[in-house]
Tab-separated table of C-alpha atoms in Angstrom:
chain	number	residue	atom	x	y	z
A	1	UNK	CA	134.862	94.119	-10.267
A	2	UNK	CA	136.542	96.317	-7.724
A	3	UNK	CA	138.246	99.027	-9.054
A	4	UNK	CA	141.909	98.484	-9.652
A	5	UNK	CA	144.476	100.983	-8.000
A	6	UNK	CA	147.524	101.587	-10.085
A	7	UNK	CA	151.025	102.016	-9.045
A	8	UNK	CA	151.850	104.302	-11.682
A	9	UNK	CA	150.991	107.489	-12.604
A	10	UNK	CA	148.713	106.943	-15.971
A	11	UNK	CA	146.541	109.349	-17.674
A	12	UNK	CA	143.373	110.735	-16.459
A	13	UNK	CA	140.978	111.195	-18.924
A	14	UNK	CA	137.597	112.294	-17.675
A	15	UNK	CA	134.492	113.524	-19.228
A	16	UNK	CA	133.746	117.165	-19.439
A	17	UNK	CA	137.570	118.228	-18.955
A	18	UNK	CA	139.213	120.772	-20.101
A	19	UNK	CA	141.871	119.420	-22.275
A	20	UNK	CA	144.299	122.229	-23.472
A	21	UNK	CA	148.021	122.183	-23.378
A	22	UNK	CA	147.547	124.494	-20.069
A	23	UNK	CA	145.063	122.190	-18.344
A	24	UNK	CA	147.080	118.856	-18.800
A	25	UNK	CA	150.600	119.768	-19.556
A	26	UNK	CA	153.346	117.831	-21.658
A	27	UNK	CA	154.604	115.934	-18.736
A	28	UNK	CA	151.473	113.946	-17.592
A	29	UNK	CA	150.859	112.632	-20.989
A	30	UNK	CA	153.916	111.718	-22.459
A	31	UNK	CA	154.533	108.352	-23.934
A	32	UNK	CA	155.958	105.482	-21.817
A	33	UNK	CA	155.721	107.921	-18.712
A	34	UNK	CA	155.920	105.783	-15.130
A	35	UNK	CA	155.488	107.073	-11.506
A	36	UNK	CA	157.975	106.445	-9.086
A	37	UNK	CA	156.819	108.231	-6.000
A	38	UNK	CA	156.977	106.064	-3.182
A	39	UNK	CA	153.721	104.519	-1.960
A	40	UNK	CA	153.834	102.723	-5.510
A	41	UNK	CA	156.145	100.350	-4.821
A	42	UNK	CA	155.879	96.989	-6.529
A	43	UNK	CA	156.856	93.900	-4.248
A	44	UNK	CA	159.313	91.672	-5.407
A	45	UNK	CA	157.953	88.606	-5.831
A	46	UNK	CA	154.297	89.510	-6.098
A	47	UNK	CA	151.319	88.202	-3.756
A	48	UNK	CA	153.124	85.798	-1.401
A	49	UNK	CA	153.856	84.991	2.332
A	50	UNK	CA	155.990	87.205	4.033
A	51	UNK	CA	158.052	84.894	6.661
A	52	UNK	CA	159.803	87.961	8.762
A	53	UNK	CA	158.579	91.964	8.861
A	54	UNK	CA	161.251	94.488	9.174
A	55	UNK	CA	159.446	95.312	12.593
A	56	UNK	CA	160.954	91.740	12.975
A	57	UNK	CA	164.353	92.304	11.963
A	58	UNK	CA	164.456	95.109	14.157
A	59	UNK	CA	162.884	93.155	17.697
A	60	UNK	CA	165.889	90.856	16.809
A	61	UNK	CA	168.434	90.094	19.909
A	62	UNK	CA	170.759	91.565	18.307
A	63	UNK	CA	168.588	93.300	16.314
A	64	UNK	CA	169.363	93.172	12.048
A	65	UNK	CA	172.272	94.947	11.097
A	66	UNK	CA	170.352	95.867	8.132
A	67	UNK	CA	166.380	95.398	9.048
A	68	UNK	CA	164.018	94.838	6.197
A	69	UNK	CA	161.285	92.535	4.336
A	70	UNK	CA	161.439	88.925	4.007
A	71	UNK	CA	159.535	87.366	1.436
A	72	UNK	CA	158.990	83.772	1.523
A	73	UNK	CA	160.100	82.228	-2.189
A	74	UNK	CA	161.393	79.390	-3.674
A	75	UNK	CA	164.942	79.517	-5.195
A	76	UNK	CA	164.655	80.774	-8.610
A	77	UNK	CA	161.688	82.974	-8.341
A	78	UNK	CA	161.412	86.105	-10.359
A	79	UNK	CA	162.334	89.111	-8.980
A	80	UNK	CA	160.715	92.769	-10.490
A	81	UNK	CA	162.476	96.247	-9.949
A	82	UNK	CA	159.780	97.897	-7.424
A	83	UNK	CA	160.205	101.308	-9.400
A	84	UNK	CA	162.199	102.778	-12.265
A	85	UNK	CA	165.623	103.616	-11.734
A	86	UNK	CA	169.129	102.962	-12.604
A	87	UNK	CA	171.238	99.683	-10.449
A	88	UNK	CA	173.832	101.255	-8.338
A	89	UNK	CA	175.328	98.494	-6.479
A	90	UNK	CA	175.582	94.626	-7.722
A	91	UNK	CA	177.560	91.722	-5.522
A	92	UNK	CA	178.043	88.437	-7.562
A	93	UNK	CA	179.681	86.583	-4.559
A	94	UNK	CA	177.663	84.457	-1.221
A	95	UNK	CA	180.367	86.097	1.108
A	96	UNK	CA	179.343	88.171	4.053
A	97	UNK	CA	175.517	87.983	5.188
A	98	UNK	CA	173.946	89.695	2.029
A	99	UNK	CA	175.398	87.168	-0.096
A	100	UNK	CA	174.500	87.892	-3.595
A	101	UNK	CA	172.411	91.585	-3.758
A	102	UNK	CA	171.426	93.885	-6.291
A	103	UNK	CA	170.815	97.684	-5.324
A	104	UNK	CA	168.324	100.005	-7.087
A	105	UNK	CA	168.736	103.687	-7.263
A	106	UNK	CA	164.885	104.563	-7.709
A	107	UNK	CA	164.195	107.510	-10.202
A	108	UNK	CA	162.229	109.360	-6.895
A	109	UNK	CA	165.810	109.331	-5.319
A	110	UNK	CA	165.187	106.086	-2.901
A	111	UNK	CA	167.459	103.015	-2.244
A	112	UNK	CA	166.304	99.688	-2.504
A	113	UNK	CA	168.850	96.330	-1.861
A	114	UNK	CA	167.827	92.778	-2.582
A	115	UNK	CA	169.244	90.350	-0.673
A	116	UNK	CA	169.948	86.658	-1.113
A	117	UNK	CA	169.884	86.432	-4.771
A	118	UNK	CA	170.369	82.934	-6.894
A	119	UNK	CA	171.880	85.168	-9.942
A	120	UNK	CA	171.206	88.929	-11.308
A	121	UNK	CA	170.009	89.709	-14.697
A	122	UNK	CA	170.855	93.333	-15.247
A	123	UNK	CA	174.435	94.707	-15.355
A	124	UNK	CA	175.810	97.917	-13.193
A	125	UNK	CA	174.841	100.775	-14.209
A	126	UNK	CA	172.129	99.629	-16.376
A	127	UNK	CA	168.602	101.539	-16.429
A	128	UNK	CA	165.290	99.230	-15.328
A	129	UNK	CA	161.864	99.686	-15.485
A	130	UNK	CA	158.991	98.999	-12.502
A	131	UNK	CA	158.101	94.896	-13.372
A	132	UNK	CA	161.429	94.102	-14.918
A	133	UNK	CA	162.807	91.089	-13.977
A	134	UNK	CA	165.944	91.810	-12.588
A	135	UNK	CA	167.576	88.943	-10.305
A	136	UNK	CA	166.275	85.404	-9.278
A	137	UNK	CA	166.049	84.884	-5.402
A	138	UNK	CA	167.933	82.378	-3.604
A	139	UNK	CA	169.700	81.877	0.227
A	140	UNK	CA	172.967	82.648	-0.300
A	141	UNK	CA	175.204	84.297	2.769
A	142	UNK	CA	178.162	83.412	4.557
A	143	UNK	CA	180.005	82.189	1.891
A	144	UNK	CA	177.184	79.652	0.896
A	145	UNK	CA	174.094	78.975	-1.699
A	146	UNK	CA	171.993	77.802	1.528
A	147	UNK	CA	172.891	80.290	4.140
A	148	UNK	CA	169.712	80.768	4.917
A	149	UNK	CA	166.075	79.636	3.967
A	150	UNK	CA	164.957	80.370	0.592
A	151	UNK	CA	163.495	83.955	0.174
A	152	UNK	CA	163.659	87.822	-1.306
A	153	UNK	CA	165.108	90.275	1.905
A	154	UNK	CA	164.029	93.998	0.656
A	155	UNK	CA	165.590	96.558	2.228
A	156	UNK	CA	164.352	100.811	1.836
A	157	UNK	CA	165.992	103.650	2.399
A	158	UNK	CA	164.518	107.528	2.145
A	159	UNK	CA	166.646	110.035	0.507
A	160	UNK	CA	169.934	108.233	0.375
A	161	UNK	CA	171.981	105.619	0.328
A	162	UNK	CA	172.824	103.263	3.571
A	163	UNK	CA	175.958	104.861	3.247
A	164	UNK	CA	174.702	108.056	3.935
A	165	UNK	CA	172.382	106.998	6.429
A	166	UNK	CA	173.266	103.929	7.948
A	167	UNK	CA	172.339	100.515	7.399
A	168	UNK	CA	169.908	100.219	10.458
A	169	UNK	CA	168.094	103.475	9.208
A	170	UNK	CA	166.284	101.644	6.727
A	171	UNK	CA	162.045	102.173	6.355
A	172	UNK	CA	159.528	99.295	6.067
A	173	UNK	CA	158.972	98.687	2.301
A	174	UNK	CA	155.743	97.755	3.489
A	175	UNK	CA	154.648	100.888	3.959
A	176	UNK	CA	155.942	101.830	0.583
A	177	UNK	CA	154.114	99.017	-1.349
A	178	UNK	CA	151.352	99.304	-3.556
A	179	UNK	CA	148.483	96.702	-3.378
A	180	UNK	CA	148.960	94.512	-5.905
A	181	UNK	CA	146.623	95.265	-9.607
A	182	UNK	CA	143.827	92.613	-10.197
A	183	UNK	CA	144.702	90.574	-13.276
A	184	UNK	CA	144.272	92.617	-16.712
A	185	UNK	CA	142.325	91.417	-19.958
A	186	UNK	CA	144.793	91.036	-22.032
A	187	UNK	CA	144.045	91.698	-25.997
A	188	UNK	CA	145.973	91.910	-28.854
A	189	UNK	CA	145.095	92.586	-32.985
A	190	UNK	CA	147.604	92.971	-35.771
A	191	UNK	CA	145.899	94.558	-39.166
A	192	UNK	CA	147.494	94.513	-42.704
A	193	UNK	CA	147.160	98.115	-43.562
A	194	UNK	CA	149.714	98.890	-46.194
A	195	UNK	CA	148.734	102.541	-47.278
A	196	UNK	CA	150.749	105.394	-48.173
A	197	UNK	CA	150.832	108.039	-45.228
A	198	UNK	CA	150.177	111.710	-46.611
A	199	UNK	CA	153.007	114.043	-45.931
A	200	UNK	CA	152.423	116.638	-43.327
A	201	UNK	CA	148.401	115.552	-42.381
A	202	UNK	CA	147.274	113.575	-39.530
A	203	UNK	CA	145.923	109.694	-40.067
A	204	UNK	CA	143.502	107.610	-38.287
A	205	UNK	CA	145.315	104.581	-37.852
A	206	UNK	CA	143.142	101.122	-38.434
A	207	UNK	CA	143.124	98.804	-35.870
A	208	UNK	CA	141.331	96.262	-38.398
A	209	UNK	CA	139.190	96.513	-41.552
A	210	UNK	CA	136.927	100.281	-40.596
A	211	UNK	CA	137.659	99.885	-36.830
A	212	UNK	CA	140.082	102.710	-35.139
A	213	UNK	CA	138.955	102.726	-31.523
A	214	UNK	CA	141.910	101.547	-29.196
A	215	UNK	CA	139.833	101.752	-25.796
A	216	UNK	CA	136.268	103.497	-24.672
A	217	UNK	CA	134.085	103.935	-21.933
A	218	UNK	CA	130.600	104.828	-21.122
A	219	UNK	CA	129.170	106.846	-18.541
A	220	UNK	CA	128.825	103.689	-16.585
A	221	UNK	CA	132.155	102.001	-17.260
A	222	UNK	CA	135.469	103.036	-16.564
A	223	UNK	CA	138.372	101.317	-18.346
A	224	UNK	CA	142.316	101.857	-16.923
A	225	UNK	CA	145.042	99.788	-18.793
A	226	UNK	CA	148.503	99.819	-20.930
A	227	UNK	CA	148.501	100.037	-24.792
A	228	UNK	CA	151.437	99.579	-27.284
A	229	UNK	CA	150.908	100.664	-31.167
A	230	UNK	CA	153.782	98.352	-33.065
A	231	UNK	CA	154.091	99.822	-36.500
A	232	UNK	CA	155.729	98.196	-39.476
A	233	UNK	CA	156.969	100.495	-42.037
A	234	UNK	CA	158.614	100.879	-45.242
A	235	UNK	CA	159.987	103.897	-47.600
A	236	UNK	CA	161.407	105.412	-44.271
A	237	UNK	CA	163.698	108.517	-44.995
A	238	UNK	CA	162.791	111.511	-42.230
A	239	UNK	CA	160.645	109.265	-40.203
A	240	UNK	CA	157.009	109.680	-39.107
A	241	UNK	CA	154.560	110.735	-36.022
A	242	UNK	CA	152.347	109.190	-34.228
A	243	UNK	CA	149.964	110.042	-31.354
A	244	UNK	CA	146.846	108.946	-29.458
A	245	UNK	CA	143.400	111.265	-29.794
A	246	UNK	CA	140.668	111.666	-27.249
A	247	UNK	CA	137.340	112.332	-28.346
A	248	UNK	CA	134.819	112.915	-25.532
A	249	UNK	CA	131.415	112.015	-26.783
A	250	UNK	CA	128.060	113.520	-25.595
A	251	UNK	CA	124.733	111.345	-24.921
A	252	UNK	CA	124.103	111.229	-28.474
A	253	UNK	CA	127.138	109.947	-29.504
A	254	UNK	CA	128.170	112.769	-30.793
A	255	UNK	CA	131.793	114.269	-30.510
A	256	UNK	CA	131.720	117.358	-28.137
A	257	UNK	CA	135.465	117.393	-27.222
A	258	UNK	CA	138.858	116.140	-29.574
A	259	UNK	CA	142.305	115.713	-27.198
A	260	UNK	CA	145.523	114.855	-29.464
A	261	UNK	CA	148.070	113.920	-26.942
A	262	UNK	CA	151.849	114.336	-27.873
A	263	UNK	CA	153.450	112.493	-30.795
A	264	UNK	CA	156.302	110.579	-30.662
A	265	UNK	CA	158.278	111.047	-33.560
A	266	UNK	CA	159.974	107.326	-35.559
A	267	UNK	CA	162.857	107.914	-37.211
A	268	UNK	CA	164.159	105.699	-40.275
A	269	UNK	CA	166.529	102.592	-39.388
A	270	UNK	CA	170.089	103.757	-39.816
A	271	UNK	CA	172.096	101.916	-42.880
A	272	UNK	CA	169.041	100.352	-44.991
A	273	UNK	CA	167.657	101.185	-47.973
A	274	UNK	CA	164.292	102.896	-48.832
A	275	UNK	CA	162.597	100.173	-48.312
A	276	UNK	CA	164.001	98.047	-46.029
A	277	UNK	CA	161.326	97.727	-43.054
A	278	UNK	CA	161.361	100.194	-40.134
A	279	UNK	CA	160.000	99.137	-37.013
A	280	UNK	CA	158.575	101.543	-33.798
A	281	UNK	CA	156.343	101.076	-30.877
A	282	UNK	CA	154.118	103.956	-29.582
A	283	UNK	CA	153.147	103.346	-25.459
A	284	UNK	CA	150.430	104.621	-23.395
A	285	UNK	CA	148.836	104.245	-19.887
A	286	UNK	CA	145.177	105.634	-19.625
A	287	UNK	CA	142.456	105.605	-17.549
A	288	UNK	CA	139.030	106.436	-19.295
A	289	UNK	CA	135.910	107.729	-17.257
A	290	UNK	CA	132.809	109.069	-19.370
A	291	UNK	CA	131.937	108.503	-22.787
A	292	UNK	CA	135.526	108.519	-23.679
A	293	UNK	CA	137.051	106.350	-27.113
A	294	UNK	CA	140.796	106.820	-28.130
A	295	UNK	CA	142.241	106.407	-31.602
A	296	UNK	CA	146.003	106.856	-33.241
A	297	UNK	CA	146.941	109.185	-35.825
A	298	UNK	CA	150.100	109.260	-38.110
A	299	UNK	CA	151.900	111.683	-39.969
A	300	UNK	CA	154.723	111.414	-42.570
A	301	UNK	CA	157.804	113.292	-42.639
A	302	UNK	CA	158.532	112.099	-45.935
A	303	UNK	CA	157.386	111.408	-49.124
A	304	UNK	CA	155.975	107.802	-50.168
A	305	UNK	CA	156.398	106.197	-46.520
A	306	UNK	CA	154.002	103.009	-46.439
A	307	UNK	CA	152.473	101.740	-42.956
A	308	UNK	CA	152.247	98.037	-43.886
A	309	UNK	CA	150.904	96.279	-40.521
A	310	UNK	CA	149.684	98.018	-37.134
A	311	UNK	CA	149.460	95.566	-34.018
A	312	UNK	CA	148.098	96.312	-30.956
A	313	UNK	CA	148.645	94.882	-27.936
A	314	UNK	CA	146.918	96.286	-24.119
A	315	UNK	CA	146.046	94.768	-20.780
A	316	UNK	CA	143.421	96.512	-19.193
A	317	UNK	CA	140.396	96.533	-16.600
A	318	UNK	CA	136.804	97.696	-16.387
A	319	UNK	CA	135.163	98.905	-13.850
């Protein structure tokens, strides 16, 4: 299998590393962390057809007033927020050629419109993640649902709004796109644990009955993915910690190298008692190379806090 080229920034694990604070640094391993530097753009619609490039839009007689990507899609198809970022600009109406649009403010400092839209899912103002399903595409313009064919028009600006630089100064998103990922293995366990968590000491977390290991390679297989801890947990007060662990392991299969990564911290649920449940999700991209296996630790803040069920959930790809 071909290995997979990711769109995000995820973390680099690789044997022999050095893995102190000052070689890695807080910010490339923090929880939930994304990449949104162009050239990892995520196309709208996926793998499909497109029916006009914005090298097209701009050989028009007249040329587009506002030249981008047209991707070929039937009315209704999903449509996923190329980056993370916060929407700027929303039109609910068909009027005009744009007829309904959505704009994206990416978190790199880009501008992204979509164009055409059956309906929008997200609100002004509202913050979205790269994949979120944000609008459904349509044809509307000119005051109609059919103005045109059916189909996603993405539109790019560098550094600005088309405000700022004009409409016809838009980029080819192309250029900006990444290839799109292979399709993960997708797995998913949920273990009963129910133990009290020591106050102030790092757990191994179970993943089932004497199994911890959340991923692993080998020095011939690589594994990239996305993995979410859910924990389910009562006699919350303070809250608890949790992080992942890297252990770098030599021929022998012994440990040679130990990596905690930072902790997220869980805090009670507001207005329950002691032992109402308390929910929180712990998320991390990797990418393993080397004899390489990952595990989860928690730590109490408080005294008699019970971890009662730990599910795991990760799509991810060897190589």
């Amino acid at each position: 299998m071909p290995q997979p080229i990711f769109s995000r920034r995820v973390m680099l694990i690789a044997a022999g590393a050095a893995f102190g604070a000052s070689a890695v640094g807080w910010d490339l391993f923090s929880p939930g962390l994304s990449a949104t530097a162009a050239g990892t753009y995520l196309r709208p619609c996926g793998s499909v057809p497109i029916s006009s490039s914005w090298q097209g839009h701009k050989n028009r007689n007249p040329p587009s007033g506002e030249p981008g990507t047209d991707y070929a899609v039937i009315t209704g198809t999903q449509i996923r927020a190329a980056a993370n970022g916060v929407i700027v600009d929303r039109k609910d109406s068909t009027t005009t050629a744009t007829g309904r649009y959505l704009a994206l403010r990416t978190d790199d400092g880009n501008y992204i419109r979509y164009l055409h839209l059956q309906s929008s899912t997200v609100p002004l103002g509202a913050r979205v993640a790269r994949g979120q399903v944000i609008a459904y595409s349509g044809a509307s313009g000119f005051g109609s649902e059919s103005g045109y064919g059916p189909h996603v028009h993405v539109s790019l600006w560098i550094g600005g709004t088309p405000l700022q630089l004009g409409f016809t100064n838009s980029v080819d998103f192309e250029n900006y796109a990444q290839p799109e990922d292979p399709v993960p293995i997708h797995q998913s366990s949920t273990y009963s644990w129910n133990a009290i968590v020591p106050v102030g000491v790092w757990t191994r977390v179970p993943v089932a009955a004497d199994l911890y290991w959340l991923a692993h390679s080998s020095a011939t297989v690589k594994e990239t993915g996305d993995l979410t801890i859910y924990f389910t947990a009562s006699g919350v007060t303070r809250g608890f910690q949790v992080r992942v662990v890297a252990e770098t392991l030599n021929a022998s299969g012994g440990v040679t190298n130990v990596a905690p990564q930072p902790a997220l911290e869980i805090h009670g649920t507001i207005a329950t008692t002691r032992n109402s449940p308390t929910y929180g999700d712990y998320s991390l991209p990797y990418s393993l190379s080397g004899p390489i296996r990952l595990f989860a630790e928690v730590r109490a803040l408080n005294g008699g806090l019970r971890i009662q069920q730990v599910t795991v959930k990760k799509n991810y790809w060897v190589s």
